[in-house]
Amino acid sequence: MARNKNTKAGRPANRLWGGRFAAGPAEAMERINASIGFDRRLAAQDIATSRAHCRMLMAQKIIPVKDGRAILKGLDVIAKEIESGRFKFRVALEDIHMNVEARLIALIGDAGGRLHTARSRNDQVATDFRLWVRDAIDGLDDALARLQGALIARAEQHAATLMPGFTHLQTAQPVTLGHHLLAYVEMFGRDRGRLGDARARLNECPLGAAALAGTSFPIDRRATAKALGFDKPMANSLDAVSDRDFALEFLSAAAMAASHLSRLAEELVLWSSERFGFVRLSDAFTTGSSMMPQKRNPDGAELVRAKAGRVVGALIALTVVMKGLPLAYAKDLQEDKEPVFEAADTLALALEVMCGMIADMTVAEDAMKAAADGAYATATDLADWLVREAGLTFRAAHGVSGQIVRLAESKGVRLDEVGLAEMRKIEPRITKAVFGVLGAERSAASRTSLGGTAPRRVRAAVRQARKRFL
Ligand code: ARG
């Protein structure tokens, strides 16, 4: 029988758990099993968790104070080695937890072997990962606030800049650019709210759940929870080591934010096209074509639009990993990290690029205004005027306005270029006062209802947004 060529006779069993093993893992097994390639990103959290655990073990007299001190010193050394890039991460030691522990034992000897008392990698990794996600949420919240700040600044600048508002991407009614940008400020505000909700729920500490059932040592879970900035220990040890709903909540909030970014990016792609010509993106966020010298491509916006795919993909990936896992820990859970890292990195990058594009873009106010004045964007204003000034029902006014639009269209003129006499042939109650509402500027200025697009509303909304979000 052919010997499994992957099993190296000489490969030793893992030093930290290999007591009952006669032989080491196959090379492919080592590769599929090791997470050190990515979970090294948990190093700072892992050391923080170990410090808190060690201090608690000392305080509870579970380990001798002398050994505890040596452990803390050793952890300091390891933290410095990691920060300075001198730490040697070893695949054979599988993950960050065993890399740190093995190094600790190498540094301080047997005392290092006491750190893992009343602890398992299962509660350790769950704790580390919650800490990591918590930090990621805080970083993304800052980045979202920066983007809101950039949008609010542009909204203030363009509180009265007219543009067509669209439905079905067809010109609908004039709006102000400031109002349009503030719509995204609201969306990103809710994204921050969702991240904040996820943060509040994740802020309970798994440490002390041990492998799954708790421990017979007299640990103090409240102390470790507090030391690590958690609100309290998680109530159930099985739940503590086996659920990753906090990561899924994070990913779904991230996916939603990425999709908002993607919509805004799509608008920048459209607006910067020469068909629209509403904005010009800066050199810093565009690229040229290797063949067509005239091109200025909105690659930054296109990539932000596309990156949503990765973030949504991460949410799907982890959702599928989690579904159907029996309690408690299973190694499947090791697959929780890469999607979360990827989503957090991707979203952070997309936010930074979007922030730069918004701050840098040049707005073609004339082109926006011309578009708002064209395409019969004030047909609703005409209908509203007929209701207000001539006493028509809205439905009747809608019909009259529609007929006037058809007439203007057939003559190839704007609404305010149709003569009064011709309008009166369609509806005799029309007077020359109607011309007061046929321009985009008046139209937008008249929309003063709460949440509406009138420049004075937008200016007030800018002030409110600064208070609410920045
Ligand atoms: N690297 C592992 C993970 O990320 C740590 C926990 C391992 N626990 C175990 N029982 N094998 O999930």
mmCIF file of N, CA, C and O in Angstrom, residues 163-166 170-174 366-379 413-417 438-440:
data_model
loop_
_atom_site.group_PDB
_atom_site.id
_atom_site.type_symbol
_atom_site.label_atom_id
_atom_site.label_comp_id
_atom_site.label_asym_id
_atom_site.label_seq_id
_atom_site.Cartn_x
_atom_site.Cartn_y
_atom_site.Cartn_z
ATOM 1 N N MET A 163 -29.937 71.561 -9.427
ATOM 2 C CA MET A 163 -29.688 70.417 -10.308
ATOM 3 C C MET A 163 -31.024 69.712 -10.510
ATOM 4 O O MET A 163 -31.968 69.952 -9.753
ATOM 5 N N PRO A 164 -31.109 68.879 -11.531
ATOM 6 C CA PRO A 164 -32.347 68.134 -11.662
ATOM 7 C C PRO A 164 -32.385 67.038 -10.602
ATOM 8 O O PRO A 164 -31.372 66.383 -10.359
ATOM 9 N N GLY A 165 -33.529 66.863 -9.978
ATOM 10 C CA GLY A 165 -33.717 65.676 -9.163
ATOM 11 C C GLY A 165 -34.299 64.619 -10.083
ATOM 12 O O GLY A 165 -35.026 64.951 -11.025
ATOM 13 N N PHE A 166 -33.950 63.362 -9.835
ATOM 14 C CA PHE A 166 -34.382 62.304 -10.751
ATOM 15 C C PHE A 166 -35.288 61.294 -10.051
ATOM 16 O O PHE A 166 -35.131 61.035 -8.854
ATOM 17 N N GLN A 170 -34.940 59.730 -14.713
ATOM 18 C CA GLN A 170 -35.525 60.715 -15.624
ATOM 19 C C GLN A 170 -35.683 61.994 -14.804
ATOM 20 O O GLN A 170 -36.032 61.939 -13.624
ATOM 21 N N THR A 171 -35.476 63.125 -15.464
ATOM 22 C CA THR A 171 -35.611 64.398 -14.761
ATOM 23 C C THR A 171 -36.993 64.500 -14.130
ATOM 24 O O THR A 171 -38.007 64.307 -14.805
ATOM 25 N N ALA A 172 -37.012 64.807 -12.832
ATOM 26 C CA ALA A 172 -38.286 64.833 -12.106
ATOM 27 C C ALA A 172 -38.636 66.251 -11.679
ATOM 28 O O ALA A 172 -39.540 66.866 -12.239
ATOM 29 N N GLN A 173 -37.906 66.768 -10.701
ATOM 30 C CA GLN A 173 -38.134 68.137 -10.224
ATOM 31 C C GLN A 173 -36.783 68.730 -9.858
ATOM 32 O O GLN A 173 -35.876 67.994 -9.479
ATOM 33 N N PRO A 174 -36.664 70.053 -9.923
ATOM 34 C CA PRO A 174 -35.386 70.653 -9.530
ATOM 35 C C PRO A 174 -35.123 70.417 -8.039
ATOM 36 O O PRO A 174 -36.052 70.480 -7.226
ATOM 37 N N ASP A 366 -23.131 75.594 -13.693
ATOM 38 C CA ASP A 366 -23.916 76.015 -14.858
ATOM 39 C C ASP A 366 -24.576 74.828 -15.548
ATOM 40 O O ASP A 366 -25.739 74.897 -15.948
ATOM 41 N N ALA A 367 -23.810 73.757 -15.677
ATOM 42 C CA ALA A 367 -24.363 72.574 -16.348
ATOM 43 C C ALA A 367 -25.509 71.985 -15.526
ATOM 44 O O ALA A 367 -26.533 71.560 -16.067
ATOM 45 N N MET A 368 -25.330 71.974 -14.216
ATOM 46 C CA MET A 368 -26.397 71.443 -13.352
ATOM 47 C C MET A 368 -27.650 72.299 -13.477
ATOM 48 O O MET A 368 -28.755 71.799 -13.605
ATOM 49 N N LYS A 369 -27.447 73.625 -13.448
ATOM 50 C CA LYS A 369 -28.587 74.549 -13.511
ATOM 51 C C LYS A 369 -29.302 74.411 -14.857
ATOM 52 O O LYS A 369 -30.537 74.358 -14.916
ATOM 53 N N ALA A 370 -28.518 74.324 -15.939
ATOM 54 C CA ALA A 370 -29.119 74.202 -17.270
ATOM 55 C C ALA A 370 -29.969 72.923 -17.341
ATOM 56 O O ALA A 370 -31.071 72.922 -17.895
ATOM 57 N N ALA A 371 -29.444 71.844 -16.753
ATOM 58 C CA ALA A 371 -30.195 70.588 -16.772
ATOM 59 C C ALA A 371 -31.464 70.709 -15.940
ATOM 60 O O ALA A 371 -32.509 70.151 -16.281
ATOM 61 N N ALA A 372 -31.371 71.467 -14.828
ATOM 62 C CA ALA A 372 -32.550 71.629 -13.963
ATOM 63 C C ALA A 372 -33.611 72.472 -14.665
ATOM 64 O O ALA A 372 -34.806 72.284 -14.449
ATOM 65 N N ASP A 373 -33.169 73.391 -15.508
ATOM 66 C CA ASP A 373 -34.117 74.257 -16.210
ATOM 67 C C ASP A 373 -34.744 73.551 -17.407
ATOM 68 O O ASP A 373 -35.824 73.918 -17.846
ATOM 69 N N GLY A 374 -34.033 72.574 -17.929
ATOM 70 C CA GLY A 374 -34.545 71.868 -19.102
ATOM 71 C C GLY A 374 -35.413 70.691 -18.695
ATOM 72 O O GLY A 374 -35.733 70.511 -17.527
ATOM 73 N N ALA A 375 -35.797 69.914 -19.669
ATOM 74 C CA ALA A 375 -36.505 68.645 -19.462
ATOM 75 C C ALA A 375 -37.791 68.793 -18.641
ATOM 76 O O ALA A 375 -38.237 67.859 -17.992
ATOM 77 N N TYR A 376 -38.397 69.992 -18.690
ATOM 78 C CA TYR A 376 -39.723 70.200 -18.092
ATOM 79 C C TYR A 376 -39.781 69.837 -16.613
ATOM 80 O O TYR A 376 -40.771 69.298 -16.114
ATOM 81 N N ALA A 377 -38.666 70.138 -15.926
ATOM 82 C CA ALA A 377 -38.589 69.767 -14.509
ATOM 83 C C ALA A 377 -39.592 70.533 -13.662
ATOM 84 O O ALA A 377 -39.859 70.155 -12.527
ATOM 85 N N THR A 378 -40.170 71.636 -14.205
ATOM 86 C CA THR A 378 -41.098 72.425 -13.386
ATOM 87 C C THR A 378 -42.562 72.163 -13.750
ATOM 88 O O THR A 378 -43.450 72.939 -13.387
ATOM 89 N N ALA A 379 -42.807 71.076 -14.474
ATOM 90 C CA ALA A 379 -44.197 70.753 -14.847
ATOM 91 C C ALA A 379 -45.079 70.574 -13.608
ATOM 92 O O ALA A 379 -46.257 70.937 -13.613
ATOM 93 N N VAL A 413 -39.219 73.843 -27.246
ATOM 94 C CA VAL A 413 -38.867 74.958 -26.355
ATOM 95 C C VAL A 413 -39.035 74.548 -24.891
ATOM 96 O O VAL A 413 -39.634 73.512 -24.594
ATOM 97 N N ARG A 414 -38.487 75.398 -23.989
ATOM 98 C CA ARG A 414 -38.666 75.150 -22.558
ATOM 99 C C ARG A 414 -40.071 75.563 -22.149
ATOM 100 O O ARG A 414 -40.758 76.297 -22.865
ATOM 101 N N LEU A 415 -40.505 75.152 -20.946
ATOM 102 C CA LEU A 415 -41.861 75.479 -20.489
ATOM 103 C C LEU A 415 -42.082 76.993 -20.438
ATOM 104 O O LEU A 415 -43.134 77.481 -20.846
ATOM 105 N N ASP A 416 -41.064 77.719 -19.937
ATOM 106 C CA ASP A 416 -41.266 79.169 -19.789
ATOM 107 C C ASP A 416 -41.126 79.907 -21.123
ATOM 108 O O ASP A 416 -41.228 81.134 -21.171
ATOM 109 N N GLU A 417 -40.903 79.166 -22.198
ATOM 110 C CA GLU A 417 -40.847 79.784 -23.524
ATOM 111 C C GLU A 417 -42.153 79.597 -24.310
ATOM 112 O O GLU A 417 -42.296 80.124 -25.417
ATOM 113 N N LEU A 438 -42.155 78.928 -13.242
ATOM 114 C CA LEU A 438 -41.657 77.996 -14.258
ATOM 115 C C LEU A 438 -40.140 77.848 -14.288
ATOM 116 O O LEU A 438 -39.604 77.004 -14.984
ATOM 117 N N GLY A 439 -39.425 78.652 -13.481
ATOM 118 C CA GLY A 439 -37.972 78.522 -13.426
ATOM 119 C C GLY A 439 -37.562 77.559 -12.314
ATOM 120 O O GLY A 439 -38.251 77.424 -11.306
ATOM 121 N N ALA A 440 -36.423 76.887 -12.517
ATOM 122 C CA ALA A 440 -35.953 75.895 -11.554
ATOM 123 C C ALA A 440 -35.670 76.522 -10.181
ATOM 124 O O ALA A 440 -35.940 75.923 -9.135
#
